[in-house]
Coordinates of C-alpha atoms in Angstrom, one line a residue:
Chain A
M8 CA -137.6 -124.5 71.9
T9 CA -140.0 -122.4 73.9
S10 CA -142.6 -124.9 74.3
V11 CA -139.7 -127.5 75.6
R12 CA -138.8 -124.8 78.2
L13 CA -142.3 -124.3 79.2
V14 CA -142.9 -128.2 79.7
R15 CA -139.6 -128.1 81.8
K16 CA -140.9 -125.3 83.8
T17 CA -144.1 -126.7 84.4
V18 CA -142.9 -130.1 85.4
S19 CA -140.5 -128.5 87.9
T20 CA -143.0 -126.1 89.3
S21 CA -145.4 -129.1 89.8
A22 CA -142.6 -131.2 91.4
A23 CA -141.8 -128.5 93.9
Y24 CA -145.6 -128.0 94.8
V25 CA -145.8 -131.8 95.3
L26 CA -142.8 -131.7 97.7
L27 CA -144.0 -128.5 99.6
L28 CA -147.2 -130.2 100.0
A29 CA -145.7 -133.4 101.2
L30 CA -143.4 -131.5 103.8
S31 CA -146.3 -129.4 104.8
F32 CA -148.4 -132.5 105.7
T33 CA -145.4 -134.0 107.5
I34 CA -145.7 -130.8 109.9
L35 CA -149.4 -130.5 110.2
L36 CA -150.2 -134.3 110.6
P37 CA -148.7 -134.8 113.9
L38 CA -150.6 -131.8 115.1
G39 CA -153.7 -133.4 113.6
W40 CA -153.4 -136.3 115.4
M41 CA -152.6 -134.7 118.7
L42 CA -156.0 -132.9 118.1
T43 CA -157.8 -136.2 117.2
V44 CA -156.6 -137.7 120.2
A45 CA -157.5 -134.8 122.6
L46 CA -161.0 -135.0 121.5
K47 CA -161.4 -138.7 122.1
P48 CA -163.5 -140.1 125.1
D49 CA -161.6 -141.5 127.9
F50 CA -160.2 -144.8 127.3
A51 CA -160.8 -144.8 123.5
P52 CA -158.3 -146.8 121.3
V53 CA -155.8 -144.0 120.4
F54 CA -153.1 -145.9 118.5
T55 CA -155.5 -147.2 115.6
Q56 CA -154.7 -148.8 112.3
P57 CA -154.4 -146.8 110.0
T58 CA -153.7 -143.8 112.1
Q59 CA -156.5 -141.1 112.5
W60 CA -154.7 -138.1 111.5
F61 CA -157.6 -135.7 111.6
P62 CA -160.6 -135.7 114.2
T63 CA -163.7 -137.4 112.6
G64 CA -166.2 -138.9 114.9
D65 CA -165.4 -137.6 118.4
W66 CA -165.7 -134.1 119.3
H67 CA -165.3 -134.0 123.2
W68 CA -164.4 -130.3 123.6
E69 CA -165.0 -130.4 127.2
N70 CA -161.7 -132.5 127.5
F71 CA -159.7 -129.2 127.3
G72 CA -161.6 -127.9 130.4
R73 CA -161.0 -131.3 132.2
A74 CA -157.3 -131.1 131.3
L75 CA -157.3 -127.5 132.7
T76 CA -158.9 -128.5 136.0
D77 CA -158.0 -132.1 136.9
P78 CA -157.2 -131.8 140.5
S79 CA -154.0 -134.1 140.5
R80 CA -152.2 -131.8 138.1
P81 CA -154.0 -128.4 138.1
F82 CA -153.2 -127.0 134.9
L83 CA -155.0 -123.9 135.1
R84 CA -152.8 -123.1 138.2
Y85 CA -149.6 -124.1 136.1
T86 CA -150.9 -121.7 133.5
M87 CA -151.5 -119.0 136.0
N88 CA -148.1 -119.3 137.6
T89 CA -146.3 -119.5 134.1
L90 CA -148.0 -116.2 132.9
V91 CA -146.9 -114.4 136.1
I92 CA -143.5 -115.5 135.2
V93 CA -143.8 -114.6 131.6
A94 CA -145.1 -111.2 132.6
L95 CA -142.5 -110.2 134.8
N96 CA -139.9 -111.2 132.5
I97 CA -141.3 -109.2 129.6
V98 CA -141.8 -106.0 131.8
G99 CA -138.2 -106.6 133.3
T100 CA -136.7 -106.9 129.9
I101 CA -138.6 -104.0 128.3
I102 CA -137.6 -101.6 131.0
S103 CA -134.1 -102.6 131.5
C104 CA -133.2 -103.3 128.0
S105 CA -134.7 -100.2 126.5
L106 CA -132.6 -98.1 128.9
V107 CA -129.5 -99.6 128.6
G108 CA -129.8 -100.0 124.6
Y109 CA -130.3 -96.3 124.7
A110 CA -127.2 -95.5 126.5
F111 CA -125.2 -97.7 124.4
A112 CA -126.8 -96.2 121.2
R113 CA -126.7 -92.5 122.1
L114 CA -125.2 -91.4 125.4
R115 CA -121.4 -90.6 125.2
F116 CA -119.5 -91.6 128.4
R117 CA -116.1 -92.8 129.2
G118 CA -115.6 -96.7 128.6
R119 CA -118.7 -97.1 126.5
E120 CA -117.1 -98.9 123.7
F121 CA -115.4 -101.1 126.0
L122 CA -118.3 -102.1 127.9
F123 CA -120.2 -102.8 124.8
G124 CA -117.3 -105.0 123.8
I125 CA -118.1 -106.9 127.1
L126 CA -121.7 -107.1 126.4
I127 CA -120.9 -108.9 123.0
V128 CA -118.5 -111.2 124.9
T129 CA -121.2 -112.1 127.4
L130 CA -123.1 -113.2 124.5
L131 CA -120.6 -115.8 123.8
I132 CA -120.5 -117.5 127.4
P133 CA -122.2 -120.8 127.6
W134 CA -124.6 -120.5 130.2
H135 CA -123.8 -124.0 131.6
V136 CA -120.7 -122.3 133.7
L137 CA -123.5 -120.1 135.4
L138 CA -126.0 -122.7 136.3
I139 CA -124.2 -123.9 139.8
P140 CA -122.7 -120.6 141.1
Q141 CA -126.2 -118.8 140.3
F142 CA -128.0 -121.6 142.0
L143 CA -125.6 -121.4 145.1
M144 CA -126.2 -117.7 145.1
Y145 CA -129.8 -117.9 145.0
F146 CA -129.8 -120.5 147.8
K147 CA -127.9 -118.4 150.0
L148 CA -130.3 -115.4 149.2
G149 CA -133.2 -117.8 150.3
W150 CA -134.5 -117.5 146.9
Y151 CA -134.5 -121.3 146.4
G152 CA -138.5 -122.5 145.8
T153 CA -139.6 -119.0 145.0
I154 CA -140.0 -117.7 141.4
L155 CA -137.2 -114.7 142.2
P156 CA -134.5 -116.6 140.3
L157 CA -136.8 -116.9 137.4
V158 CA -137.8 -113.0 137.0
V159 CA -135.4 -110.9 139.0
P160 CA -132.5 -111.2 136.2
A161 CA -134.6 -109.7 133.7
F162 CA -134.7 -106.5 135.6
F163 CA -131.0 -106.4 134.8
G164 CA -130.9 -106.7 131.0
N165 CA -130.4 -109.2 128.5
A166 CA -127.2 -108.8 126.1
F167 CA -129.0 -109.9 123.1
Y168 CA -132.1 -107.7 123.5
I169 CA -129.7 -104.8 124.7
F170 CA -127.7 -105.4 121.2
L171 CA -131.0 -105.7 119.2
I172 CA -132.3 -102.3 120.7
R173 CA -129.0 -100.5 120.5
Q174 CA -128.5 -101.4 116.9
Y175 CA -132.1 -100.3 116.2
I176 CA -131.8 -96.6 117.8
R177 CA -128.6 -96.1 116.0
T178 CA -130.6 -96.3 112.6
L179 CA -132.9 -93.5 113.8
P180 CA -132.4 -90.1 112.6
R181 CA -131.2 -87.6 115.6
E182 CA -133.0 -84.7 114.4
L183 CA -135.9 -85.2 116.8
E184 CA -133.8 -85.7 119.9
L185 CA -131.7 -82.6 119.0
A186 CA -134.8 -80.5 118.7
A187 CA -136.2 -82.0 122.0
T188 CA -132.7 -81.1 123.6
V189 CA -132.8 -77.6 122.3
D190 CA -136.5 -77.3 123.8
G191 CA -134.8 -78.0 127.2
C192 CA -135.5 -81.8 127.6
N193 CA -133.1 -83.7 129.7
H194 CA -132.0 -87.4 128.7
F195 CA -134.6 -89.2 130.4
Q196 CA -137.3 -86.9 129.0
V197 CA -135.7 -87.5 125.6
F198 CA -135.9 -91.2 126.1
W199 CA -139.3 -91.1 127.3
H200 CA -141.0 -88.8 124.8
I201 CA -139.0 -89.6 121.6
I202 CA -137.1 -92.7 121.8
L203 CA -139.4 -95.0 123.5
P204 CA -142.2 -94.4 120.8
L205 CA -139.9 -94.8 118.1
I206 CA -138.5 -98.1 119.0
R207 CA -141.6 -99.8 119.5
P208 CA -141.1 -102.4 116.5
V209 CA -138.0 -103.6 117.9
L210 CA -139.4 -103.7 121.6
A211 CA -142.2 -105.9 120.1
V212 CA -139.5 -108.5 118.9
C213 CA -138.0 -108.4 122.4
V214 CA -141.5 -109.0 123.7
V215 CA -142.1 -111.9 121.7
F216 CA -138.8 -113.6 122.2
S217 CA -139.0 -113.1 126.0
F218 CA -142.6 -114.6 126.1
L219 CA -141.4 -117.5 124.2
S220 CA -138.3 -118.2 126.1
S221 CA -139.9 -118.0 129.6
W222 CA -143.1 -119.7 128.6
N223 CA -141.2 -122.6 126.9
D224 CA -138.2 -122.8 129.7
L225 CA -138.0 -126.0 131.6
L226 CA -134.7 -126.2 133.1
G227 CA -135.2 -123.0 135.1
P228 CA -138.4 -123.9 136.7
L229 CA -137.0 -127.4 137.1
I230 CA -134.0 -126.2 139.2
Y231 CA -135.8 -123.5 141.4
L232 CA -139.5 -124.4 141.9
L233 CA -140.3 -126.8 144.4
R234 CA -144.0 -127.4 145.3
N235 CA -146.5 -128.6 142.8
E236 CA -148.7 -125.7 143.2
D237 CA -145.8 -123.2 142.1
Y238 CA -145.0 -125.3 138.8
T239 CA -145.0 -124.0 135.6
V240 CA -146.7 -125.6 132.5
A241 CA -143.5 -126.8 131.1
I242 CA -142.8 -129.0 134.2
G243 CA -146.4 -130.0 134.6
M244 CA -146.1 -131.3 131.0
A245 CA -142.8 -133.0 131.3
N246 CA -143.7 -134.7 134.6
M247 CA -146.9 -135.9 133.4
V248 CA -145.4 -138.0 130.7
S249 CA -143.4 -140.4 133.0
R250 CA -146.6 -141.2 135.0
A251 CA -148.0 -144.6 134.3
N252 CA -151.1 -144.9 132.1
P253 CA -152.0 -141.2 132.0
K254 CA -155.2 -140.5 130.2
L255 CA -153.9 -139.7 126.9
N256 CA -156.8 -137.7 125.6
L257 CA -156.2 -135.2 128.5
L258 CA -152.4 -135.2 128.0
M259 CA -152.8 -134.3 124.5
A260 CA -155.3 -131.6 125.3
A261 CA -153.2 -130.3 127.9
N262 CA -150.3 -130.4 125.5
L263 CA -152.2 -128.4 122.8
I264 CA -153.0 -125.6 125.5
M265 CA -149.4 -125.4 126.1
M266 CA -148.6 -124.8 122.3
I267 CA -151.7 -122.5 121.6
P268 CA -150.1 -119.2 123.0
A269 CA -147.1 -119.8 121.1
I270 CA -149.2 -120.6 117.8
V271 CA -151.3 -117.4 118.3
L272 CA -148.2 -115.3 118.8
Y273 CA -146.6 -116.9 115.8
F274 CA -149.4 -115.9 113.6
V275 CA -150.0 -112.5 115.1
A276 CA -146.2 -111.6 114.8
Q277 CA -145.1 -114.0 112.2
D278 CA -142.6 -111.5 110.5
K279 CA -141.2 -110.1 113.8
L280 CA -140.3 -113.6 114.9
V281 CA -139.1 -114.9 111.6
G282 CA -137.0 -111.8 111.1
G283 CA -135.5 -111.8 114.6
I284 CA -134.5 -115.6 114.2
A285 CA -132.8 -114.6 110.9
S286 CA -131.1 -111.6 112.3
V287 CA -129.1 -113.9 114.6
G288 CA -127.8 -115.8 111.6
I289 CA -126.7 -112.9 109.2
K290 CA -124.7 -109.8 109.4
G291 CA -126.3 -106.6 110.9
Chain B
M15 CA -127.7 -120.0 119.7
T16 CA -125.9 -117.3 121.7
A17 CA -122.4 -118.4 121.0
G18 CA -122.9 -117.8 117.1
V19 CA -124.4 -114.3 117.8
A20 CA -121.0 -112.3 118.6
A21 CA -119.2 -114.0 115.6
T22 CA -121.3 -112.3 113.3
V23 CA -121.6 -108.9 115.0
P24 CA -119.9 -106.2 113.2
P25 CA -117.0 -104.3 115.1
A26 CA -118.3 -101.5 117.1
S27 CA -117.7 -98.4 115.1
P28 CA -116.1 -95.5 117.0
P29 CA -118.3 -92.7 118.6
P30 CA -119.3 -89.9 116.6
A31 CA -117.1 -86.9 116.8
A32 CA -118.3 -84.3 119.5
R33 CA -120.2 -81.5 118.1
P34 CA -118.1 -78.2 118.2
E35 CA -119.3 -76.0 121.0
P36 CA -118.2 -73.5 123.3
R37 CA -115.9 -75.2 125.7
R38 CA -117.1 -74.3 129.0
R39 CA -120.9 -75.3 128.0
R40 CA -119.6 -78.5 126.5
T41 CA -117.9 -79.8 129.6
A42 CA -121.0 -79.4 131.6
S43 CA -123.4 -81.1 129.3
Q44 CA -121.0 -83.6 128.6
R45 CA -120.7 -84.6 132.3
R46 CA -124.3 -84.5 132.5
E47 CA -124.4 -87.0 129.4
A48 CA -121.8 -89.3 130.8
R49 CA -123.8 -89.4 134.0
A50 CA -127.0 -90.2 132.4
G51 CA -125.2 -92.5 130.1
L52 CA -123.8 -94.6 133.2
L53 CA -127.2 -94.3 135.2
F54 CA -129.0 -95.7 132.3
A55 CA -126.5 -98.3 131.6
S56 CA -126.5 -99.5 135.3
P57 CA -129.2 -102.1 135.2
W58 CA -127.1 -104.2 132.8
L59 CA -123.7 -103.1 134.7
I60 CA -125.0 -104.3 138.0
G61 CA -126.6 -107.3 136.5
M62 CA -123.5 -108.3 134.5
L63 CA -121.4 -108.2 137.5
T64 CA -123.8 -110.2 139.9
F65 CA -125.3 -112.7 137.5
T66 CA -122.3 -113.2 135.1
V67 CA -118.8 -112.2 135.8
G68 CA -119.1 -113.0 139.7
P69 CA -120.8 -116.4 139.0
I70 CA -118.0 -117.1 136.2
V71 CA -115.3 -116.7 138.6
A72 CA -117.0 -118.5 141.5
S73 CA -117.5 -121.4 139.1
V74 CA -113.7 -121.9 138.8
V75 CA -113.2 -122.0 142.1
I76 CA -116.2 -124.4 142.9
S77 CA -114.9 -126.9 140.1
L78 CA -111.8 -127.3 142.6
T79 CA -114.0 -128.2 145.5
D80 CA -116.0 -130.9 146.8
W81 CA -119.2 -129.1 147.4
S82 CA -122.7 -130.3 148.3
L83 CA -125.5 -128.1 150.3
A84 CA -125.1 -130.8 153.2
S85 CA -121.5 -130.0 154.2
P86 CA -119.2 -127.1 153.9
P87 CA -116.8 -127.1 150.7
T88 CA -113.2 -128.7 150.7
F89 CA -110.8 -127.9 148.4
V90 CA -110.0 -131.0 146.3
G91 CA -107.9 -129.5 143.4
V92 CA -108.4 -131.2 139.9
D93 CA -109.9 -134.3 141.6
N94 CA -113.0 -133.5 139.8
Y95 CA -111.6 -133.5 136.5
A96 CA -109.7 -136.6 137.3
D97 CA -112.9 -138.3 138.3
M98 CA -114.8 -137.2 135.2
F99 CA -112.5 -139.0 132.8
A100 CA -112.6 -142.3 135.1
S101 CA -116.3 -142.2 135.1
R102 CA -118.5 -144.5 132.8
D103 CA -121.4 -142.2 133.0
F104 CA -119.4 -139.2 131.9
R105 CA -118.0 -141.1 128.9
N106 CA -121.5 -142.6 128.1
S107 CA -122.9 -138.8 128.1
V108 CA -120.1 -137.7 125.9
T109 CA -120.7 -140.6 123.5
V110 CA -124.5 -139.9 123.4
T111 CA -123.8 -136.2 122.7
L112 CA -121.4 -136.7 119.9
T113 CA -123.4 -139.5 118.4
Y114 CA -126.2 -136.9 118.1
V115 CA -123.6 -134.4 116.6
L116 CA -122.2 -136.9 113.9
I117 CA -125.7 -138.0 112.8
G118 CA -127.6 -134.8 113.5
V119 CA -125.7 -132.1 112.3
P120 CA -124.7 -133.0 108.8
L121 CA -128.4 -133.9 108.3
F122 CA -129.6 -130.7 109.6
Q123 CA -127.3 -128.8 107.5
V124 CA -128.2 -130.5 104.3
A125 CA -132.0 -130.8 105.2
G126 CA -132.4 -127.1 106.4
L127 CA -130.5 -125.7 103.2
A128 CA -132.6 -127.8 101.0
L129 CA -135.7 -126.9 102.6
A130 CA -134.6 -123.1 102.4
L131 CA -133.9 -123.4 98.7
L132 CA -137.3 -124.8 98.2
L133 CA -139.0 -122.1 100.4
N134 CA -136.9 -119.4 98.4
L135 CA -138.7 -120.5 95.0
K136 CA -140.7 -117.6 93.7
L137 CA -144.1 -119.5 93.5
P138 CA -147.6 -118.3 94.3
G139 CA -148.7 -119.1 97.7
I140 CA -144.9 -119.9 98.9
R141 CA -145.9 -117.6 102.0
I142 CA -148.3 -120.1 103.1
F143 CA -145.8 -122.9 103.0
R144 CA -143.4 -120.9 104.8
T145 CA -145.8 -120.2 107.5
I146 CA -146.3 -124.0 107.8
M147 CA -142.7 -125.1 107.9
F148 CA -141.6 -122.5 110.5
L149 CA -144.4 -123.3 112.9
P150 CA -142.4 -125.8 114.9
A151 CA -139.8 -123.1 115.6
V152 CA -142.0 -121.8 118.3
L153 CA -143.3 -124.7 120.0
S154 CA -141.7 -125.5 123.2
G155 CA -139.3 -128.6 123.2
V156 CA -141.4 -130.1 126.1
A157 CA -144.7 -129.9 124.0
V158 CA -143.1 -131.1 120.9
A159 CA -141.4 -134.1 122.9
V160 CA -144.7 -134.9 124.6
L161 CA -146.4 -135.3 121.2
W162 CA -143.5 -137.4 119.7
V163 CA -143.4 -139.9 122.6
Q164 CA -146.6 -141.1 121.5
L165 CA -145.9 -140.9 117.8
L166 CA -142.9 -142.9 118.4
R167 CA -144.6 -145.7 120.2
P168 CA -143.7 -149.1 118.7
E169 CA -147.3 -149.2 117.7
G170 CA -147.7 -145.6 116.9
A171 CA -148.2 -143.2 114.2
V172 CA -144.5 -143.1 112.7
N173 CA -144.0 -147.0 112.7
N174 CA -147.5 -147.2 111.3
T175 CA -146.3 -144.8 108.3
L176 CA -143.4 -146.7 107.8
R177 CA -145.2 -150.1 107.5
F178 CA -147.4 -148.4 105.2
F179 CA -144.4 -147.7 102.9
G180 CA -143.2 -151.4 103.2
I181 CA -140.9 -151.3 106.0
D182 CA -142.1 -154.4 107.9
D183 CA -139.9 -154.3 110.8
P184 CA -139.6 -150.6 112.0
P185 CA -137.4 -149.7 114.6
G186 CA -138.4 -149.5 118.3
W187 CA -137.2 -145.9 118.7
L188 CA -137.4 -144.9 122.4
A189 CA -137.9 -148.7 123.5
S190 CA -134.4 -149.5 122.0
P191 CA -131.4 -147.9 123.3
D192 CA -129.8 -148.0 119.8
W193 CA -132.8 -146.1 118.4
A194 CA -133.0 -143.3 121.1
V195 CA -130.4 -140.9 119.7
P196 CA -131.9 -141.2 116.0
A197 CA -135.3 -140.5 117.4
V198 CA -133.8 -137.3 118.8
V199 CA -132.6 -136.7 115.3
L200 CA -136.1 -137.5 113.8
I201 CA -137.8 -134.8 115.9
G202 CA -135.1 -132.4 115.0
L203 CA -135.6 -133.0 111.5
W204 CA -139.4 -132.3 112.1
S205 CA -138.4 -128.9 113.5
I206 CA -136.2 -128.1 110.7
G207 CA -137.8 -124.8 109.8
T208 CA -136.0 -123.1 112.4
G209 CA -132.6 -123.9 110.9
A210 CA -134.4 -123.0 107.4
I211 CA -135.3 -119.4 108.4
I212 CA -131.5 -118.9 108.9
Y213 CA -130.8 -120.1 105.7
L214 CA -133.3 -118.4 103.8
A215 CA -132.1 -115.2 105.0
G216 CA -128.6 -116.2 103.9
L217 CA -130.2 -117.1 100.4
Q218 CA -132.0 -113.8 100.2
N219 CA -128.9 -111.9 101.0
V220 CA -127.3 -113.2 97.7
P221 CA -127.5 -110.2 95.2
P222 CA -129.8 -111.4 92.4
E223 CA -127.6 -109.7 89.8
L224 CA -125.2 -112.7 90.1
Y225 CA -128.0 -115.1 89.1
E226 CA -128.6 -113.0 86.1
V227 CA -125.2 -112.8 84.9
A228 CA -124.8 -116.7 85.4
R229 CA -128.0 -117.3 83.5
I230 CA -126.7 -115.0 80.6
D231 CA -123.4 -117.1 80.6
G232 CA -125.4 -120.1 80.1
A233 CA -125.1 -121.6 83.6
G234 CA -127.9 -124.0 84.5
P235 CA -129.5 -124.0 88.0
V236 CA -127.1 -126.7 89.3
R237 CA -124.0 -124.9 88.0
A238 CA -125.4 -121.6 89.7
F239 CA -126.2 -123.4 92.9
F240 CA -122.5 -124.6 93.4
S241 CA -121.0 -121.3 91.7
I242 CA -122.7 -118.9 93.2
T243 CA -125.3 -119.7 96.2
L244 CA -122.9 -122.2 98.1
P245 CA -120.1 -119.8 98.0
M246 CA -122.2 -116.9 99.1
I247 CA -123.8 -118.4 101.8
T248 CA -120.7 -120.1 103.6
P249 CA -120.7 -117.7 106.6
T250 CA -124.3 -118.9 107.1
L251 CA -123.2 -122.4 106.9
L252 CA -120.3 -121.6 109.2
F253 CA -122.8 -120.2 111.9
T254 CA -125.3 -123.1 111.8
L255 CA -122.4 -125.6 112.1
L256 CA -121.1 -124.1 115.1
N257 CA -124.8 -123.6 116.4
G258 CA -125.4 -127.4 115.7
I259 CA -122.4 -128.7 117.6
I260 CA -123.0 -126.2 120.6
G261 CA -126.5 -127.0 120.4
A262 CA -125.9 -130.8 120.9
F263 CA -124.5 -130.0 124.3
Q264 CA -127.7 -127.9 125.2
V265 CA -130.2 -130.5 124.5
F266 CA -132.1 -131.2 127.6
D267 CA -136.1 -130.6 127.3
I268 CA -136.4 -133.2 124.7
A269 CA -134.2 -135.8 126.4
Y270 CA -135.6 -135.3 129.5
V271 CA -139.3 -135.7 128.4
L272 CA -138.3 -138.6 126.0
G273 CA -136.0 -140.6 128.4
G274 CA -137.0 -139.4 131.8
S275 CA -134.7 -137.5 134.3
R276 CA -132.2 -140.2 134.2
G277 CA -131.6 -140.1 130.5
G278 CA -133.3 -143.0 129.2
S279 CA -132.9 -146.9 129.5
G280 CA -129.2 -147.5 129.9
G281 CA -128.4 -144.0 129.6
S282 CA -129.1 -144.0 125.9
L283 CA -130.4 -140.2 126.3
S284 CA -128.2 -139.0 128.7
F285 CA -127.1 -136.0 126.7
Y286 CA -124.4 -133.7 128.4
L287 CA -126.5 -131.1 129.8
L288 CA -128.8 -133.7 131.2
Y289 CA -125.8 -135.5 133.0
L290 CA -124.5 -132.3 134.5
W291 CA -128.0 -131.3 135.5
N292 CA -128.4 -134.7 137.3
E293 CA -124.8 -134.7 138.9
G294 CA -125.4 -131.1 140.2
F295 CA -128.8 -130.7 141.1
R296 CA -130.0 -134.3 141.7
N297 CA -126.8 -135.9 143.3
G298 CA -125.9 -132.5 144.9
R299 CA -122.3 -132.7 143.5
F300 CA -121.9 -128.9 142.7
G301 CA -118.0 -129.0 142.4
Y302 CA -118.2 -132.0 140.1
A303 CA -121.0 -130.4 138.1
S304 CA -118.9 -127.1 137.6
A305 CA -116.0 -129.0 136.2
L306 CA -118.2 -130.7 133.8
A307 CA -119.3 -127.1 132.8
W308 CA -116.1 -125.9 132.4
V309 CA -114.7 -129.1 130.2
F310 CA -117.8 -128.0 127.9
V311 CA -116.7 -124.5 127.8
L312 CA -113.1 -125.7 126.7
V313 CA -114.5 -127.9 124.2
A314 CA -116.6 -125.4 122.6
A315 CA -113.9 -122.5 122.8
V316 CA -111.4 -125.2 121.0
L317 CA -114.2 -125.9 118.5
I318 CA -115.0 -122.3 117.6
V319 CA -111.4 -121.1 117.4
T320 CA -110.5 -124.2 115.0
I321 CA -113.3 -123.8 113.0
L322 CA -113.1 -120.0 112.5
K323 CA -109.3 -120.3 111.9
T324 CA -109.7 -122.6 109.2
S325 CA -112.9 -120.8 107.9
N326 CA -111.0 -118.3 105.8
R327 CA -110.3 -121.1 103.3
W328 CA -113.8 -122.0 102.7
V329 CA -116.0 -119.0 103.9
H330 CA -116.8 -116.3 101.4
D331 CA -116.1 -112.7 102.7
E332 CA -117.6 -110.0 101.0
S333 CA -115.0 -107.7 102.2
E334 CA -112.3 -109.3 100.3
E335 CA -113.8 -108.3 97.0
K336 CA -114.7 -104.6 98.0
P337 CA -111.6 -103.2 99.4

C-alpha cells in the first residue's frame, strides 16, 4: 500500500520537475539567444541551424560599449534622458503620495471619505480618454517637446500608490503618533519623524513600480518627445527595429542594456515586486 | 490593470470615533487637523482636477468637434461617431483586438492558472522556478518585442524549434497577416508569469484546512481542484478575465514594435489603442480619436457591469458563509 503511494508520489514529483525545467528553459533560452547574438562580431551569421541558445565561441563584450556610443542612435544619451525622467517620477511620486496617503489614513477632515471614494473611482477610468485632452492642454502650455508632461503629473499623486500607502499607514499602531502629539509635534512633524520612517517598506514598493513604469513607458515619450537627442531608451529601441538591416549584434546588445535595470531591480526586490503585483489581484 | 483594482477594494470604513476631549480644545485642534488634512491632500486634489476631471469633461466636448492643431475646432455633433462605424480601418482594428481577446484571453486564463498550480507545489527549489517564471513580468514590452521580432522570423529560433519537433511547414508569423495576432498571443504566453503571480496569490489565500478535510473525506487531487480550488479562486478568475479583455484594448508597445507604427502589413496588428494613437497623434484628428476613446470606455463599462452582475452566479463570496 505505502510503497504504491511512494512510487506514485515519486512519479508525480519527477513529472512536476520535468515540467518546471522545460518551462524555465522556455523563458531562459530566448534570453540566452539574445546574449549569444549580442556577443557576436559584426555580420556573423545569426540565424544558424540549429539555433545557438548560449554563447560558445564569440565573446565580443565591446559590443555593449559600441551599442551605447553608436553615433546614429546615441544609446548612452537615451539612457541618461530616461534616468532623468525616472528619477523625477520617483521623487515626485514619493513626496506627493506619502503626504496624501497620510492625510487619507490619519487626518480627519470634512469630505475625506467622499474624496477617498473619488480616488478609488479614478483608478477605474481608462486612461485612453485622457490622452487627447491632456495632450492639448500640455500643447497650450508650451510643454510639447519637453519632458514636463512626463514628470510633472507625478508630483500630483497617483491614485494607486496613494491607496497602497494609505492602507499601509492604517495598519500601523497609533501610540507613537499620539505620544509625539502630546510632546507638542504638529502634523507635519508627526509625518516627518514618525510616519515616514515607518512606511519605508511600502515606499520601496512604490519606488520599484514607479521605476519600472517610467523606464518601460513607450506611449508617453512617443507622444511628447520630438528630438532624437531627447529620446528615451524605449523610443530608441522601438525605432531601431523598423530600420533596414541594423547590426543585429548591436541591436540585441542595446536590448539587453534596456532589460538590465529591470532585471537587477527584480533580483534586489523580488518579494516586493511580486507582492505588489499580487496585491492588485486579491482583497486587501 | 487599473480597472480591476477598485473592484477588489474593500468599502472604506467609517472614520474612527473622535476622542472624548474638552469641547473647546477639541474644536481648536480639530480645526487644525482638518486644515492639515486638506493641505496634505492638496497635491492630489489639484492633480485630480487638472489632470483627470478637467480632461475627461474636455474629452466629451472634443469628441463632438472636428479639431486639429492646424485649424480652430468646429462643432460637428456625433459625426465622429458616425464616421467611425463607416470606417474600414476602425472595423479592422476592432476585429484585430477582438481576435486577440478570443484567442488570447481563454489561453492566458488556463495557462496562467496551470502555471500557478505548478508553482504552488511544495517542492524543494520551487522559489528558483518562481523567480525564473516571473522574470518576464518586469521586462519592458518594447524590449520583449524587439527580441521576439528576431525569434519569430521565418528562419528564426521559433520555427527552428517547430521543425525540430517535426512541423515541416511552420507559420510565417509576422510575415503573414493571418499569423500576426497569434504571434502576439505567443509572446503573451511567454510572459504568462505576470498572470501566474496573481493566480498564485489567489491559490495561497485558500485555507489549507479545506484540503485537509477533503483529503480525510477521500477526495483525490482532481476532485479537490474542482470542488475546492476552483470555487475558492473565482474572484481571482473574474479579475483576470476583466483585466485580460481590457488589456487587449491597451496593447500598444508590442504591436508598435512588431508591426511598425501603422499596425503591420494590411493592418494585421492595428490594435485599438494603436489605431487611436495613429488617428489622434499622426493624423491630427483629435475629435475622432476622442470619440474612439469614449467608445472604448462604453464597451469597457458594459463589459464590467455585465460580468459583475452575472458573477454572483459563479463567483465564490466568502462573506456569504460568514454572516
